[in-house]
XYZ file of C-alpha atoms in Angstrom:
561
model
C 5.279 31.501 32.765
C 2.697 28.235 32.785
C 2.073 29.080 36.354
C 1.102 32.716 35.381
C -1.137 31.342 32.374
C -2.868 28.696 34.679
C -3.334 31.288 37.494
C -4.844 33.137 34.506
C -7.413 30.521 33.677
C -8.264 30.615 37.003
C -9.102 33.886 37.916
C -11.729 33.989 34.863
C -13.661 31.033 36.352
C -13.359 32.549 39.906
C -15.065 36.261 38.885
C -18.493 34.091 37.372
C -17.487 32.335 34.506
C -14.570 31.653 32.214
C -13.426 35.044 30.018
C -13.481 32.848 26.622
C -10.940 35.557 24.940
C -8.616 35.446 28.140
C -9.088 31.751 28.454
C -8.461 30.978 24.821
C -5.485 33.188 24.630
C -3.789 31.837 27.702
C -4.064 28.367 26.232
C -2.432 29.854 22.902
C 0.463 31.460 24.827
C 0.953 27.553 26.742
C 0.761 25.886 23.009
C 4.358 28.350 21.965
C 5.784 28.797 24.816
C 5.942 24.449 24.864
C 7.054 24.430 21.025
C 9.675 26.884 22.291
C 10.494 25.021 25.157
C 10.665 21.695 22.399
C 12.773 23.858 20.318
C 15.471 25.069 22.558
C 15.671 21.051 23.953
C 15.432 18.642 21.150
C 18.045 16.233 21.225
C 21.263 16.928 19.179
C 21.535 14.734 16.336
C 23.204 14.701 12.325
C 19.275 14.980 10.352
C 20.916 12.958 7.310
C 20.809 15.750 5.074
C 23.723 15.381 2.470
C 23.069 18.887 1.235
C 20.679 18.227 -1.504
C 17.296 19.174 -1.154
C 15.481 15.602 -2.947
C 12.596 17.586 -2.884
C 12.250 21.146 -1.943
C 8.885 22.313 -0.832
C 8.328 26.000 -0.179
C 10.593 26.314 3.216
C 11.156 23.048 3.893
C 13.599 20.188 2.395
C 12.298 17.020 2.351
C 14.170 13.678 1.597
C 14.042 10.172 2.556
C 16.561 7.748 2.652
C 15.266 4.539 3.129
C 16.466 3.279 6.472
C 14.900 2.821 9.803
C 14.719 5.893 12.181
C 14.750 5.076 15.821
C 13.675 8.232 18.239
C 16.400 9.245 20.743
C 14.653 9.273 24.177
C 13.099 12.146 25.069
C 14.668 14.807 27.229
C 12.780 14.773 30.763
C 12.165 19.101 30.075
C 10.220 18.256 26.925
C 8.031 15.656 28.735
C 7.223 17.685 31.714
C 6.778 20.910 29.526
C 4.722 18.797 27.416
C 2.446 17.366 30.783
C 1.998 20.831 31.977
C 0.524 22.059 28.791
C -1.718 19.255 28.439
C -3.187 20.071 31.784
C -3.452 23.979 30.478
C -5.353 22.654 27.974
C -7.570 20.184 29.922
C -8.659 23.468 31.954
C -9.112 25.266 28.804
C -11.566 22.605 27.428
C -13.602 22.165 30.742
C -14.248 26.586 30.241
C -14.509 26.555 26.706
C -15.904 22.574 25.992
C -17.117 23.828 22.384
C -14.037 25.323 21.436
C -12.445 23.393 17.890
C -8.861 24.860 18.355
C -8.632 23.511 22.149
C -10.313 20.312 21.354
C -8.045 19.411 18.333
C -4.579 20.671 20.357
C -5.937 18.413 23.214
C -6.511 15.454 21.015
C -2.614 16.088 19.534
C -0.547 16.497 22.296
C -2.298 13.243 24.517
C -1.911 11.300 21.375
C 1.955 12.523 21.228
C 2.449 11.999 24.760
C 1.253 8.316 24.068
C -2.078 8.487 25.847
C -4.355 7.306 23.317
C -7.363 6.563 25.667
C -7.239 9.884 26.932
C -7.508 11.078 23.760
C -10.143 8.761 22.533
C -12.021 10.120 25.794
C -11.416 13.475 24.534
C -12.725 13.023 20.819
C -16.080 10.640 21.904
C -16.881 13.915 24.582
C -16.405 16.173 22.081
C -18.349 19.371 21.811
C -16.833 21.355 19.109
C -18.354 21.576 15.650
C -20.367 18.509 14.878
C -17.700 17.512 11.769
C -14.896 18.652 13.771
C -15.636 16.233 16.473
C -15.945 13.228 14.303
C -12.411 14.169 12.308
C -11.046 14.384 16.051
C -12.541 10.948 16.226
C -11.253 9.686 12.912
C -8.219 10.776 13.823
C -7.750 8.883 17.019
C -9.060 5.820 15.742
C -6.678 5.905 12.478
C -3.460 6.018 15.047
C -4.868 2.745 17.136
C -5.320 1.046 14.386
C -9.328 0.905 14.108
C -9.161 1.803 10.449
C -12.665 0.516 9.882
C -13.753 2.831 12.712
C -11.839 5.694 11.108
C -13.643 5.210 7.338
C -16.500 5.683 9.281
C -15.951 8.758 11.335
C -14.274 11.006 8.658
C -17.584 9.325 6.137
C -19.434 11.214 8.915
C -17.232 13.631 9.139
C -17.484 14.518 5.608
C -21.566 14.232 5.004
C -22.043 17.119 7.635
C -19.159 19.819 6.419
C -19.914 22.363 4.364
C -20.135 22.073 1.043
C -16.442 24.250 0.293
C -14.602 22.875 3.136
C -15.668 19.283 1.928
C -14.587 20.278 -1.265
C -11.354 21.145 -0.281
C -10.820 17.603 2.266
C -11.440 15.363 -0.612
C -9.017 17.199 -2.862
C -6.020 14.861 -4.240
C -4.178 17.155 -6.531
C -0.805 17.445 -3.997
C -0.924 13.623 -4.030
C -1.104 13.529 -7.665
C 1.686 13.890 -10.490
C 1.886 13.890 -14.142
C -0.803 13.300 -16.472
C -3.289 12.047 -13.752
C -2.691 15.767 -12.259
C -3.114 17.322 -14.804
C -6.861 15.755 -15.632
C -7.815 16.027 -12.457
C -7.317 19.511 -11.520
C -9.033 20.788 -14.450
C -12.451 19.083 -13.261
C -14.513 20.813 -10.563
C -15.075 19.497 -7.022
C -18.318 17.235 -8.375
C -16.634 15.965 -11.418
C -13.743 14.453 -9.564
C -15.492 12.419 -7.233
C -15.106 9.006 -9.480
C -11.358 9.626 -10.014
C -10.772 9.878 -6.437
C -13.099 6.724 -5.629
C -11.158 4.679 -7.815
C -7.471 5.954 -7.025
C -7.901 5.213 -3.454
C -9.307 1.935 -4.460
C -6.176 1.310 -6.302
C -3.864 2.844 -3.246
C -5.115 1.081 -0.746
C -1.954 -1.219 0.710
C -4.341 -3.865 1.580
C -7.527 -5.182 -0.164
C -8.159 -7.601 2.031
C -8.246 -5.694 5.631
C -11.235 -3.638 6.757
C -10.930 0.168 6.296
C -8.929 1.695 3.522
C -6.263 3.091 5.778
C -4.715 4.894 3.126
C -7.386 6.544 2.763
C -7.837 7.161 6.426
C -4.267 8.164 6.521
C -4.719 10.925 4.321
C -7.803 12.336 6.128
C -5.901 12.027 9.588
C -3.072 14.325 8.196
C -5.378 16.978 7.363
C -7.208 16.594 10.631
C -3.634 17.030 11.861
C -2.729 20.210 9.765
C -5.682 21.903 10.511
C -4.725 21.524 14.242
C -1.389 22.532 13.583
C -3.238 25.561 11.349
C -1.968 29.186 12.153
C 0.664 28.386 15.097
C 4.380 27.743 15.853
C 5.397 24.415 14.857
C 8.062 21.967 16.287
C 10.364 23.584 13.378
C 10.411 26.403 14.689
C 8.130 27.790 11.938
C 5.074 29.483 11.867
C 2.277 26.887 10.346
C 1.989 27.929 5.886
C 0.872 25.578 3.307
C 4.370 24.551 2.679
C 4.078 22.623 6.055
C 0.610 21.823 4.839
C 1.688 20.169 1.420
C 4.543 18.304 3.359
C 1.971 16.755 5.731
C -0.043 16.089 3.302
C 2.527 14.251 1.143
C 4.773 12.347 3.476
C 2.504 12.486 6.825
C 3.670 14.046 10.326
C 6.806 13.512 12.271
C 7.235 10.915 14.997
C 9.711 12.822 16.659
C 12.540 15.688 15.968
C 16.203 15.905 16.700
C 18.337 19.190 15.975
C 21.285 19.263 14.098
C 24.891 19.948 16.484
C 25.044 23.646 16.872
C 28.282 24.716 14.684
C 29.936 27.473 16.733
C 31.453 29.108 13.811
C 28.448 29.434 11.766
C 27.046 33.409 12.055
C 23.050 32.036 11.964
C 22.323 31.278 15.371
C 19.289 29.682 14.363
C 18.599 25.765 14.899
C 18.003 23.302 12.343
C 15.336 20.780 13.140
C 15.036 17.889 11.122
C 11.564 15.830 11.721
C 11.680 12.482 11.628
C 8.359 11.187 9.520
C 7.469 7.326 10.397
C 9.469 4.772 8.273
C 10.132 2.637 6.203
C 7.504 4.743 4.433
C 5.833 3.214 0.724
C 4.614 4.523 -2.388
C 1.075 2.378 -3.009
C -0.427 4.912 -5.308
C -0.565 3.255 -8.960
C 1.025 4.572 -12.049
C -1.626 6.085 -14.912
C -1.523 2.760 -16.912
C -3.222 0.891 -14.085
C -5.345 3.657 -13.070
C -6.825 3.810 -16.757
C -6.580 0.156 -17.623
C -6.691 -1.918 -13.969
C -7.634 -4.751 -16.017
C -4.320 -4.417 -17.952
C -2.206 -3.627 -15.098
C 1.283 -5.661 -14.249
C 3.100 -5.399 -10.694
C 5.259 -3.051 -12.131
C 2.945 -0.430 -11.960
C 2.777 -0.750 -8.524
C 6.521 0.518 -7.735
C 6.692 0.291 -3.598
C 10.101 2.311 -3.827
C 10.172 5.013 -6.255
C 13.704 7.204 -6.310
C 11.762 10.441 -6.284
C 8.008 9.216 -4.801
C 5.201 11.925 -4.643
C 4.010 10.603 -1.860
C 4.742 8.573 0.578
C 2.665 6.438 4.077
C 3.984 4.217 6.604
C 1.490 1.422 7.853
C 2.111 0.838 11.375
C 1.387 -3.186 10.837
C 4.207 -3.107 8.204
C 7.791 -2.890 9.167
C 8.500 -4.074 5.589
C 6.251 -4.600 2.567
C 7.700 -7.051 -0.434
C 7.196 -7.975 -3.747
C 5.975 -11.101 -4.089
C 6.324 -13.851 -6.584
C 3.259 -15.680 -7.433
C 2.057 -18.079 -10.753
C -1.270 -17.728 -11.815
C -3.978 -20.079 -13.751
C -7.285 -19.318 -14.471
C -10.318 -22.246 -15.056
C -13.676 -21.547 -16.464
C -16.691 -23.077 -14.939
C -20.455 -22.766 -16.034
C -21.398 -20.213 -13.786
C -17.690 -18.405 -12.243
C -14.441 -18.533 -13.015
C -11.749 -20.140 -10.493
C -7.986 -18.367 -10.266
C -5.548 -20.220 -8.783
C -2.670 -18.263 -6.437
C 0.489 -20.102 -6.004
C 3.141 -18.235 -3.880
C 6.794 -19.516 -1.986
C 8.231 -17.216 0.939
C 9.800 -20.583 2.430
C 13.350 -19.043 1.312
C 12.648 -15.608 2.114
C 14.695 -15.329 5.697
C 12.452 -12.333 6.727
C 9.329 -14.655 6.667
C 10.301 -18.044 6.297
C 8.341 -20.499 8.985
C 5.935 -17.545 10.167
C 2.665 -18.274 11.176
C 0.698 -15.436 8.497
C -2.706 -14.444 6.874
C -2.486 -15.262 3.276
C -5.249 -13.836 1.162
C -6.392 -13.739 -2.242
C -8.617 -10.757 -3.512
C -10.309 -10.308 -6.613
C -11.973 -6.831 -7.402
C -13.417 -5.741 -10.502
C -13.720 -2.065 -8.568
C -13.998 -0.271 -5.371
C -17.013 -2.084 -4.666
C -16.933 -5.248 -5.592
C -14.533 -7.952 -4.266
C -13.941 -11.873 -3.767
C -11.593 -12.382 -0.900
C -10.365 -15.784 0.244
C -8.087 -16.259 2.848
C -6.583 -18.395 5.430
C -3.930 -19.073 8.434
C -0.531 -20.736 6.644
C 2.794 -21.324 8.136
C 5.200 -20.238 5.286
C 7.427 -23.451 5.540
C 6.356 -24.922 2.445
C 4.921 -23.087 -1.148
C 1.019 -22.331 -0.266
C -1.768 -22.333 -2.817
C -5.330 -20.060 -2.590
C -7.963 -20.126 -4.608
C -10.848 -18.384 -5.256
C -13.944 -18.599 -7.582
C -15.728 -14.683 -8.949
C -17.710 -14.302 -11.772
C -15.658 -14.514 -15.182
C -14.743 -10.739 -16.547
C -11.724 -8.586 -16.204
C -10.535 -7.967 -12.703
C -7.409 -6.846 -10.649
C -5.626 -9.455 -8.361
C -4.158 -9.126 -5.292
C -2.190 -11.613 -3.250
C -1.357 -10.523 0.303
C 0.701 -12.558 2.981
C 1.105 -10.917 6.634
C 3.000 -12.052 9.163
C 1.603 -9.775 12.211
C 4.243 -10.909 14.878
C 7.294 -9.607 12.917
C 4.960 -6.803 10.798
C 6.148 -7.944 7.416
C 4.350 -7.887 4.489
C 4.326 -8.964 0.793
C 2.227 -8.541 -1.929
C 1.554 -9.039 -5.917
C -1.079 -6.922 -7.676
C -1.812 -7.780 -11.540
C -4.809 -7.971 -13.550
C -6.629 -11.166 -13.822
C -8.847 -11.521 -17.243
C -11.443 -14.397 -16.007
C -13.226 -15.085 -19.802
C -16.337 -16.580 -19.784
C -16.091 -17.671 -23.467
C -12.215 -19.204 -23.371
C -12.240 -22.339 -24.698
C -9.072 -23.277 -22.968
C -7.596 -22.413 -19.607
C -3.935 -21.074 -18.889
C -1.215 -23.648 -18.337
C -1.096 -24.136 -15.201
C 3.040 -25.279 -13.603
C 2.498 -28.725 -11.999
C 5.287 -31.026 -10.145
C 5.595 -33.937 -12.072
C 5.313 -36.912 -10.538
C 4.458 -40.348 -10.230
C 1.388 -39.864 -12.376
C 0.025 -36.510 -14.015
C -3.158 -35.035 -12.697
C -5.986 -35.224 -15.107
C -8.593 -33.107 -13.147
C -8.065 -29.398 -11.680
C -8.598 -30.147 -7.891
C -5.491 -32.686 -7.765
C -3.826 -30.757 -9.993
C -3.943 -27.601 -7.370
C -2.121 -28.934 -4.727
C 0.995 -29.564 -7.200
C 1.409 -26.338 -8.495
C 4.596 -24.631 -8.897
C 4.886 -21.390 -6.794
C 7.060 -19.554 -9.345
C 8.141 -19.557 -12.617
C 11.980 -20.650 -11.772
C 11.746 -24.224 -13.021
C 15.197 -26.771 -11.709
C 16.521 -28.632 -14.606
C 16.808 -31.471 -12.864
C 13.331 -32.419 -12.484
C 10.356 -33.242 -14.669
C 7.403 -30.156 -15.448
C 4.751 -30.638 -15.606
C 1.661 -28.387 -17.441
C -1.722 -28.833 -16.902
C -4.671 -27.261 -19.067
C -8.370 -27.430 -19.872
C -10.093 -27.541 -22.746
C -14.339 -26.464 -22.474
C -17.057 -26.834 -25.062
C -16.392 -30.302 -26.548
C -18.894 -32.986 -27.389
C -20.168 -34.932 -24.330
C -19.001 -37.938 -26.020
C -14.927 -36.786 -27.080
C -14.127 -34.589 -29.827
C -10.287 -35.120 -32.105
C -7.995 -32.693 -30.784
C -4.523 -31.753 -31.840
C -2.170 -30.210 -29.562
C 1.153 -28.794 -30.373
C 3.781 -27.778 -27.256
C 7.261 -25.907 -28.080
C 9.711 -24.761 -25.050
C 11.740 -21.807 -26.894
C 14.794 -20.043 -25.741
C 13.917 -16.290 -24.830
C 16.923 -13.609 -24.918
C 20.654 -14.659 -25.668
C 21.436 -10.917 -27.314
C 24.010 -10.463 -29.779
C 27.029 -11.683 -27.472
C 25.792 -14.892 -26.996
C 25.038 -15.543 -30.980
C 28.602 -14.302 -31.547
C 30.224 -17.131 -29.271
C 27.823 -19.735 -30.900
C 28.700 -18.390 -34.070
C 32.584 -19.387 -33.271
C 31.730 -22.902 -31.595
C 32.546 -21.267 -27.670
C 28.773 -22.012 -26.805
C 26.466 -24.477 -27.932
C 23.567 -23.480 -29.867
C 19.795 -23.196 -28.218
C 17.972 -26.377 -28.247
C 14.459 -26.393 -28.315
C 11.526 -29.097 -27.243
C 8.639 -29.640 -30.148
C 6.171 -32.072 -29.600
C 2.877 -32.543 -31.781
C -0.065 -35.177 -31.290
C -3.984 -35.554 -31.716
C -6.352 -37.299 -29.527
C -9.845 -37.705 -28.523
C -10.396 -35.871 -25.737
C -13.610 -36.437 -23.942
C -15.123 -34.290 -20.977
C -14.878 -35.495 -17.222
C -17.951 -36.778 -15.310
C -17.562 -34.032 -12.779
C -18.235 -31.523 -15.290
C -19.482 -32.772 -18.888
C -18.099 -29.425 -20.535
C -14.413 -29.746 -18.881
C -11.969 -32.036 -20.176
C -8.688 -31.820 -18.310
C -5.033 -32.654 -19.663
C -1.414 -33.059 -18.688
C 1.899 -32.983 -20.089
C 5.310 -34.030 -18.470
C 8.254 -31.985 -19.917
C 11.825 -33.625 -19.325
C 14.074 -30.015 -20.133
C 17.294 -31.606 -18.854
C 18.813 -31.279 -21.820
C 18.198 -27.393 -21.728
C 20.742 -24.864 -20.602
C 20.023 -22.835 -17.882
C 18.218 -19.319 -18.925
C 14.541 -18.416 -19.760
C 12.428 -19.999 -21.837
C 8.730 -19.525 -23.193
C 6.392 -22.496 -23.081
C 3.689 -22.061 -25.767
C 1.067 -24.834 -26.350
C -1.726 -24.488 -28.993
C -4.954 -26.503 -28.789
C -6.824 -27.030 -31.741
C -10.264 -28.621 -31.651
C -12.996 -29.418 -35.056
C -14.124 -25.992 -36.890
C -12.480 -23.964 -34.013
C -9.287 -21.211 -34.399
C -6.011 -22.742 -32.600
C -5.771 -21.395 -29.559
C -2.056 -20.605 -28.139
C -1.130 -20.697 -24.096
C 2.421 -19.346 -23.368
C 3.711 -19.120 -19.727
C 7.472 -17.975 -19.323
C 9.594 -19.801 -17.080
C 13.600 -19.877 -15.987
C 15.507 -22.643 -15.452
C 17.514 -22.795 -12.874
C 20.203 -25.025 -11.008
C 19.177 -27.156 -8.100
């Protein structure tokens, strides 16, 4: 049958030039007769399905599970059936070089046959439709990994479409759930455009890498489904927006296997699972931090949902964590400084790595401080980073590219240009207590788990005062947080012993450093030895001539050595 469709191909170019319907139909015919051919050879393999659909989506049954999927090899058929179409189609392209079906199914099948440089080769010669082409390109360069590249391409892409079809590209509303859905999809195509700037601003895995490859991500898959638009897929199924919506959602499969064929059953028809690239991650933001970034907390970044609407796997992240992190903010005259203090040390996934550790401050999807640098994660690591004071959303992002793992914190950050005091900042205390912020940095805790055993130390500053000192009293309190009714019952009977608490009061004259005549710096050493293990709310309140008291809490546990 390929030899007949080649031999096909051939005859039109022989007789004075390629018959475009004859040549464009014979490449058709190669495209299912290979998806049969795929079909009727997958390898045989239990999909994982337990029965229940976790989310059904017009035909299909979609459901992930969590774990890692490795492909089975290929069977040798599928590769050379695979070979001989791509070759049908290379002939096809050299008769019909402007043809945006034959391009795209080129483009697909070398990247699936692992040949991204002929594919590459394929999108840069490109004479389709002028968008076409530069999706084709997008598309290439999002699966290598030149996700900078990619934003550009489908940018491109995008400015030369017409005006419906670029309507319907940029359209979220399968990605979207909830109340966020339901605002969006009553607004028209123009009217949306600021929602969808700032929730892939908020999706994106990675504020400090170049390219928002989320973003790209979702552009590639519809590049992808409008190859796949109209012919028989790898399931066996004719291409309908149920495939579409799938694609869209959860991305492509990597590879297919087809479930053991049960003898007794009376369908003779196969069931193909596809195999989507995994572990796969939910970066999209809940509505709170899409309406209130500068309020948001990491838990409204859930990585793992039970039921997620949508799902991408990174291909430089085998694993993407939750990180721990304190912390501080300082005011300054001009900025504000935020201090980043993280601990992967213990973590036996990371521990010892040689990563990129970054710190990124954005106030939108435009504007962004990003410091960074090369760590080894065999000892707690500090970053800091100076932006103008105002409210912000922090990121802290650690990759270890050898071992593609990854771990992250995003929160909001309010940097106030009018606080007259700075958070507490956790300090080791030592042999003597720093009284200025840049010793004081290199001390700081990475968490807020605390040992008993040892000293803490808090650090704060105070801004505003008179150049020469101004009487300040201070107040600190370490409270017990928690304890529910069971544990008042057995301290009600004697079985426990009650919660102790730490109260300390003083006043001093506190007078601004040299460095900085409107920063006056201060330390406290805490001994909570006495202190049962549990959590516990440190609250210190600053109060300075004519001013309000001013209250800095910062939550801790203490925990055994």
């Amino acid at each position: 049958m390929i030899l007949f469709l080649l031999q096909l191909v051939a005859v039109g170019w022989q007789s004075g030039g390629p018959d475009s319907l004859a040549v464009l139909k014979a490449a058709r015919r190669a495209q299912e007769l290979f998806e049969f051919t795929r079909g009727a050879n997958l390898p045989e393999r239990r999909g994982g399905w337990n029965g229940v659909c976790e989310e059904p989506i017009g035909r299909m049954c979609y459901w992930y599970d969590g774990s890692v999927d490795t492909a089975p090899p290929e069977p040798q058929r599928i590769r050379h059936a695979r070979a001989r179409l791509i070759g049908t189609l290379d002939s096809a392209g050299a008769a019909l070089p402007g043809d945006d079906w034959i391009a795209g199914q080129r483009v697909r099948y070398l990247l699936e046959d692992s040949q991204p440089q002929g594919a590459t080769l394929v999108a840069e010669q490109c004479r389709a439709t002028r968008w076409w082409c530069e999706a084709l390109r997008g598309l290439v360069q999002h699966v290598t990994g030149d996700f900078a590249g990619a934003d550009s391409s489908f940018t491109a892409a995008l400015r030369v479409m017409p005006e419906g079809e670029r309507c319907r590209w940029t359209n979220i509303s399968s990605l979207l759930e909830g109340d966020l859905a339901g605002r969006y999809r009553r607004w028209d195509c123009a009217a949306r455009a600021a929602f969808e700037q700032r929730w892939w601003w908020l999706t994106q895995p990675l504020w400090s890498r170049p390219g928002n490859d989320r973003r790209t991500e979702h552009f590639a898959r519809l590049t992808m489904a409008r190859i796949e638009e109209g012919r028989r897929t790898a399931f066996g199924l004719y291409w309908a927006d149920d495939l579409r919506d799938v694609m869209l959602r959860y991305g492509w499969p990597t590879f297919w296997t087809r479930e053991p064929q049960d003898y007794l059953a009376v369908s003779a028809e196969p069931k193909i699972t596809g195999h989507d690239p995994s572990p796969a991650f939910h970066f999209a933001p809940r509505a709170h931090a899409f309406d209130h970034p500068e309020g948001a907390t990491p838990e409204d970044w859930t990585l793992d949902p039970p039921r997620a609407r949508e799902r991408y796997a990174p291909a430089y992240a085998a694993s993407v964590h939750a990180l721990e992190d304190q912390v501080s903010i300082f005011r300054r005259r001009d900025s504000c400084i935020v201090v980043a203090a993280y601990d992967l040390s213990a973590d036996t996934a990371m521990a010892g790595q040689s990563v990129r550790a970054a710190l990124v401050l954005a106030s939108d999807e435009h504007d962004r401080v990003v410091t960074e640098h090369q760590t080894r994660l065999d000892r707690p690591d500090v970053l800091v980073a100076a932006a103008p004071c105002g409210p912000r959303v922090l990121s802290l992002e650690v990759i270890a590219p050898t071992s593609r793992r990854v771990a992250r914190t995003r929160h909001s950050a309010a940097l106030d240009e009018h606080a007259l005091v700075s958070d507490l900042l956790l300090v080791d205390a030592g042999d003597s207590l720093p009284t200025a912020l840049a010793p004081a940095i290199p001390t700081a805790h990475a968490s807020k788990r605390v040992r008993v055993d040892r000293p803490l130390g808090l650090y704060w500053e105070v801004y505003g005062l008179r150049p020469d000192g101004e009487e300040v009293k201070t107040s600190a309190t370490v409270t017990r947080q928690g304890g529910g009714f069971l544990r008042r019952a057995v301290e009600a009977v004697g079985l426990a012993g009650h919660h102790r608490n730490v109260s300390l009061e003083w006043a001093e004259v506190l007078v601004p450093g040299a460095a900085d005549p409107h920063v006056a710096g201060r330390a406290l050493a805490l001994d909570l030895s006495s202190l049962s293990l549990g959590r516990y709310r440190i609250e210190v309140t600053v109060t300075a001539h004519e001013r309000a008291p001013v209250t800095l809490r910062r939550d801790i546990e203490l925990v055994r050595p």
